[in-house]
């Protein structure tokens, strides 16, 4: 489903919907549209979001949820296209949880060194998540918090073992060529952040495989681009590591 606001909605599994939103970024320099995903999980008390996108698209996201109340938001990291509308959802009465190491970034509204277009209204999250925390959402959903530092110092993924799904934030690159631009932009931002560390991200990717979080049967729900099973893109981890190594040479 698509509409003029650039929103795409797809139920990727029962009670899990991917909502793709887009904003025009750096309008004066180049007409570049940044597309990003928010995942909406239907739970008994309403909707739980994983990442929430920019504040610019918060109203569009709200209308896409068709009156279902957002009770909780879990963030993978503090970049604008993942966490930028955190303040909005707090005002809407949701609880917003973020990795502890990302909280300073959330309070200041994005990476200190980032250009204005990558900044957002700062906010104090309701609470934090830590590596290996278990998030029981009622029913069949229980997400484990997986520490994957590198893209930002406190980046995490959320893994649901029964469904074998991984909400991967920006740890893995989308398989589509067009998203290269998105990631190069993200990485140029990351390079400005003294704490972002591409080598750490390559190590985090390796650990996801060696620790058995990513298997051939795992469904990856990325921050950008369409979902995919690892068996369909068996070289996804390698490709991401290769691209990261390339970024090191930029
Ligand atoms: Zn990011």
CSV table of C-alpha atoms and ligand atoms in Angstrom, one decimal:
chain,number,residue,atom,x,y,z
A,1,UNK,CA,0.0,0.0,0.0
A,2,UNK,CA,1.4,3.4,-1.0
A,3,UNK,CA,0.1,7.0,-0.9
A,4,UNK,CA,1.2,10.5,-1.8
A,5,UNK,CA,2.7,10.9,1.7
A,6,UNK,CA,5.3,8.3,0.7
A,7,UNK,CA,4.1,5.9,3.3
A,8,UNK,CA,4.2,2.1,2.7
A,9,UNK,CA,2.5,-0.4,5.0
A,10,UNK,CA,3.1,-4.1,5.0
A,11,UNK,CA,2.2,-6.8,7.4
A,12,UNK,CA,5.5,-8.8,7.5
A,13,UNK,CA,4.2,-11.5,9.9
A,14,UNK,CA,1.0,-11.8,11.9
A,15,UNK,CA,0.7,-8.7,14.2
A,16,UNK,CA,4.0,-7.3,12.9
A,17,UNK,CA,3.7,-4.4,10.4
A,18,UNK,CA,6.5,-2.5,8.7
A,19,UNK,CA,5.7,1.1,8.1
A,20,UNK,CA,8.1,2.8,5.7
A,21,UNK,CA,8.1,6.6,5.9
A,22,UNK,CA,10.2,9.2,4.1
A,23,UNK,CA,11.4,12.7,4.6
A,24,UNK,CA,13.1,15.1,2.2
A,25,UNK,CA,16.6,15.7,3.6
A,26,UNK,CA,19.0,18.5,3.0
A,27,UNK,CA,16.5,20.0,0.6
A,28,UNK,CA,18.8,22.9,-0.4
A,29,UNK,CA,21.7,20.8,-1.3
A,30,UNK,CA,20.1,17.8,-3.0
A,31,UNK,CA,16.5,16.6,-3.3
A,32,UNK,CA,17.2,13.4,-1.4
A,33,UNK,CA,14.5,11.3,0.2
A,34,UNK,CA,15.5,9.3,3.2
A,35,UNK,CA,13.3,6.3,3.6
A,36,UNK,CA,13.2,4.5,6.9
A,37,UNK,CA,11.2,1.8,8.7
A,38,UNK,CA,9.1,1.7,11.9
A,39,UNK,CA,7.9,-1.6,13.1
A,40,UNK,CA,4.5,-1.8,14.8
A,41,UNK,CA,3.7,-4.8,16.9
A,42,UNK,CA,0.1,-5.4,17.9
A,43,UNK,CA,-0.2,-6.3,21.5
A,44,UNK,CA,-3.1,-6.6,23.9
A,45,UNK,CA,-2.9,-3.0,25.3
A,46,UNK,CA,-2.3,-1.3,21.8
A,47,UNK,CA,0.7,-0.9,19.7
A,48,UNK,CA,4.4,-1.3,20.5
A,49,UNK,CA,6.8,0.5,18.1
A,50,UNK,CA,10.3,-0.4,17.4
A,51,UNK,CA,12.0,2.9,16.3
A,52,UNK,CA,9.7,5.8,15.6
A,53,UNK,CA,11.3,7.8,12.8
A,54,UNK,CA,11.6,11.6,12.4
A,55,UNK,CA,9.3,14.0,14.1
A,56,UNK,CA,8.4,15.3,10.7
A,57,UNK,CA,6.6,12.1,9.9
A,58,UNK,CA,5.1,11.4,13.4
A,59,UNK,CA,1.5,12.6,12.4
A,60,UNK,CA,1.6,10.4,9.3
A,61,UNK,CA,2.7,7.5,11.4
A,62,UNK,CA,0.0,8.1,13.9
A,63,UNK,CA,-2.7,8.2,11.2
A,64,UNK,CA,-1.3,4.9,9.8
A,65,UNK,CA,-2.0,3.3,13.1
A,66,UNK,CA,-5.7,4.0,12.7
A,67,UNK,CA,-6.5,5.1,16.3
A,68,UNK,CA,-4.6,2.2,17.9
A,69,UNK,CA,-2.8,3.7,20.9
A,70,UNK,CA,1.0,3.4,21.1
A,71,UNK,CA,1.9,2.3,24.6
A,72,UNK,CA,5.6,1.6,24.2
A,73,UNK,CA,8.5,2.6,21.9
A,74,UNK,CA,11.8,0.8,21.8
A,75,UNK,CA,14.7,2.5,20.0
A,76,UNK,CA,17.6,0.8,18.3
A,77,UNK,CA,19.8,4.0,18.4
A,78,UNK,CA,19.6,7.7,18.6
A,79,UNK,CA,19.8,8.9,15.0
A,80,UNK,CA,17.0,11.2,13.7
A,81,UNK,CA,15.5,8.6,11.3
A,82,UNK,CA,15.0,6.2,14.2
A,83,UNK,CA,14.5,8.3,17.3
A,84,UNK,CA,13.6,11.8,16.1
A,85,UNK,CA,10.0,11.6,17.1
A,86,UNK,CA,10.6,10.3,20.6
A,87,UNK,CA,9.4,13.5,22.2
A,88,UNK,CA,6.2,13.4,20.2
A,89,UNK,CA,5.4,9.8,21.4
A,90,UNK,CA,6.2,10.8,25.0
A,91,UNK,CA,3.6,13.6,24.7
A,92,UNK,CA,1.2,11.1,23.2
A,93,UNK,CA,1.5,9.1,26.5
A,94,UNK,CA,3.8,6.3,25.3
A,95,UNK,CA,6.7,5.0,27.3
A,96,UNK,CA,9.9,5.4,25.3
A,97,UNK,CA,12.9,3.1,26.0
A,98,UNK,CA,16.3,3.4,24.6
A,99,UNK,CA,19.8,1.8,25.1
A,100,UNK,CA,21.5,3.4,28.1
A,101,UNK,CA,24.5,4.5,26.1
A,102,UNK,CA,22.3,6.4,23.6
A,103,UNK,CA,20.6,8.6,26.2
A,104,UNK,CA,23.0,11.5,26.1
A,105,UNK,CA,22.4,11.6,22.3
A,106,UNK,CA,18.7,11.6,22.8
A,107,UNK,CA,18.8,14.4,25.4
A,108,UNK,CA,20.8,16.6,23.1
A,109,UNK,CA,18.7,15.8,20.0
A,110,UNK,CA,21.1,13.8,17.9
A,111,UNK,CA,24.9,13.6,17.5
A,112,UNK,CA,26.5,16.9,18.7
A,113,UNK,CA,28.6,17.1,15.6
A,114,UNK,CA,25.8,16.3,13.1
A,115,UNK,CA,24.5,18.9,10.6
A,116,UNK,CA,21.3,20.6,11.6
A,117,UNK,CA,19.2,18.3,9.2
A,118,UNK,CA,20.2,15.3,11.4
A,119,UNK,CA,19.1,16.9,14.7
A,120,UNK,CA,15.8,16.7,16.4
A,121,UNK,CA,14.0,17.9,19.6
A,122,UNK,CA,15.9,16.3,22.5
A,123,UNK,CA,14.0,14.2,25.1
A,124,UNK,CA,14.5,12.1,28.2
A,125,UNK,CA,13.4,8.5,27.6
A,126,UNK,CA,11.1,6.9,30.2
A,127,UNK,CA,13.6,4.1,30.8
A,128,UNK,CA,16.6,2.3,29.4
A,129,UNK,CA,17.3,-1.2,27.9
A,130,UNK,CA,20.5,-3.1,28.5
A,131,UNK,CA,22.2,-5.9,26.7
A,132,UNK,CA,20.5,-9.3,27.3
A,133,UNK,CA,17.4,-7.7,28.8
A,134,UNK,CA,14.2,-9.6,28.0
A,135,UNK,CA,11.2,-7.5,26.9
A,136,UNK,CA,7.9,-9.5,27.4
A,137,UNK,CA,5.2,-7.8,25.4
A,138,UNK,CA,2.5,-10.2,26.4
A,139,UNK,CA,1.2,-13.0,24.2
A,140,UNK,CA,3.9,-14.7,22.3
A,141,UNK,CA,6.4,-11.8,21.9
A,142,UNK,CA,9.5,-11.8,24.0
A,143,UNK,CA,12.4,-9.7,22.6
A,144,UNK,CA,16.0,-10.0,23.7
A,145,UNK,CA,18.1,-6.9,23.6
A,146,UNK,CA,21.3,-7.7,21.7
A,147,UNK,CA,24.2,-5.3,22.0
A,148,UNK,CA,25.6,-4.3,18.6
A,149,UNK,CA,27.8,-1.2,19.1
A,150,UNK,CA,29.6,0.5,16.3
A,151,UNK,CA,27.1,2.4,14.2
A,152,UNK,CA,26.5,4.4,17.4
A,153,UNK,CA,28.1,3.6,20.7
A,154,UNK,CA,25.0,2.0,22.2
A,155,UNK,CA,23.2,0.6,19.1
A,156,UNK,CA,21.1,-2.5,19.9
A,157,UNK,CA,19.1,-5.0,17.9
A,158,UNK,CA,15.9,-6.7,19.2
A,159,UNK,CA,15.6,-10.4,18.7
A,160,UNK,CA,12.4,-12.5,19.0
A,161,UNK,CA,13.5,-16.1,19.2
A,162,UNK,CA,10.1,-17.8,18.7
A,163,UNK,CA,9.4,-15.9,15.5
A,164,UNK,CA,13.2,-15.9,14.7
A,165,UNK,CA,13.1,-12.2,13.7
A,166,UNK,CA,15.7,-9.6,14.2
A,167,UNK,CA,14.9,-5.9,14.3
A,168,UNK,CA,18.3,-4.8,13.2
A,169,UNK,CA,18.4,-1.0,13.2
A,170,UNK,CA,21.3,0.1,11.1
A,171,UNK,CA,23.7,-2.8,11.9
A,172,UNK,CA,22.9,-4.5,8.6
A,173,UNK,CA,22.6,-2.8,5.3
A,174,UNK,CA,19.5,-3.2,3.2
A,175,UNK,CA,20.2,-5.4,0.1
A,176,UNK,CA,19.0,-2.8,-2.4
A,177,UNK,CA,21.5,-0.7,-4.2
A,178,UNK,CA,19.4,2.5,-3.8
A,179,UNK,CA,19.9,2.4,-0.1
A,180,UNK,CA,23.6,2.8,-0.5
A,181,UNK,CA,23.1,6.5,-0.6
A,182,UNK,CA,21.2,6.4,2.7
A,183,UNK,CA,24.0,4.5,4.4
A,184,UNK,CA,26.8,6.5,3.0
A,185,UNK,CA,25.0,9.5,4.4
A,186,UNK,CA,24.5,7.8,7.7
A,187,UNK,CA,28.2,6.9,7.8
A,188,UNK,CA,29.4,10.3,6.9
A,189,UNK,CA,27.5,11.4,9.9
A,190,UNK,CA,28.9,8.5,12.0
A,191,UNK,CA,32.4,9.4,11.0
A,192,UNK,CA,31.9,12.9,12.5
A,193,UNK,CA,30.9,11.2,15.7
A,194,UNK,CA,34.1,10.5,17.6
A,195,UNK,CA,32.5,7.5,19.4
A,196,UNK,CA,31.1,5.8,16.3
A,197,UNK,CA,33.4,3.0,15.3
A,198,UNK,CA,33.1,1.1,12.1
A,199,UNK,CA,35.5,-1.6,13.3
A,200,UNK,CA,33.3,-2.2,16.3
A,201,UNK,CA,30.3,-2.5,14.0
A,202,UNK,CA,32.1,-5.1,11.8
A,203,UNK,CA,32.8,-7.0,15.1
A,204,UNK,CA,29.2,-6.7,16.1
A,205,UNK,CA,28.1,-8.2,12.8
A,206,UNK,CA,30.4,-11.1,13.3
A,207,UNK,CA,29.2,-11.7,16.8
A,208,UNK,CA,25.5,-11.9,15.6
A,209,UNK,CA,26.5,-14.8,13.5
A,210,UNK,CA,28.9,-16.5,15.9
A,211,UNK,CA,26.5,-16.2,18.8
A,212,UNK,CA,23.7,-17.8,16.7
A,213,UNK,CA,21.4,-14.8,16.7
A,214,UNK,CA,21.5,-14.7,12.9
A,215,UNK,CA,20.7,-18.1,11.2
A,216,UNK,CA,19.6,-18.9,7.7
A,217,UNK,CA,16.0,-19.0,8.9
A,218,UNK,CA,16.2,-15.5,10.6
A,219,UNK,CA,13.9,-12.8,9.2
A,220,UNK,CA,15.8,-9.5,9.2
A,221,UNK,CA,13.7,-6.4,9.8
A,222,UNK,CA,16.1,-3.6,8.8
A,223,UNK,CA,15.9,0.1,9.6
A,224,UNK,CA,16.0,0.8,5.8
A,225,UNK,CA,14.7,-1.3,3.0
A,226,UNK,CA,12.6,-4.4,2.8
A,227,UNK,CA,12.6,-7.4,5.2
A,228,UNK,CA,14.4,-10.5,4.1
A,229,UNK,CA,15.3,-14.0,5.2
A,230,UNK,CA,19.0,-14.6,5.6
A,231,UNK,CA,18.6,-17.8,3.4
A,232,UNK,CA,17.5,-15.4,0.6
A,233,UNK,CA,20.5,-13.1,1.1
A,234,UNK,CA,23.1,-15.4,2.6
A,235,UNK,CA,25.8,-12.9,1.9
A,236,UNK,CA,24.0,-10.0,3.8
A,237,UNK,CA,26.5,-10.0,6.7
A,238,UNK,CA,29.5,-10.3,4.5
A,239,UNK,CA,28.3,-7.5,2.1
A,240,UNK,CA,27.6,-5.2,5.1
A,241,UNK,CA,31.1,-5.9,6.5
A,242,UNK,CA,32.6,-5.3,3.1
A,243,UNK,CA,30.8,-2.0,2.7
A,244,UNK,CA,31.8,-1.0,6.2
A,245,UNK,CA,35.5,-1.7,5.4
A,246,UNK,CA,35.0,0.5,2.3
A,247,UNK,CA,33.8,3.3,4.6
A,248,UNK,CA,37.0,3.0,6.6
A,249,UNK,CA,38.9,4.0,3.5
A,250,UNK,CA,36.7,7.1,2.7
B,1,LIG,ZN1,21.6,5.3,12.1
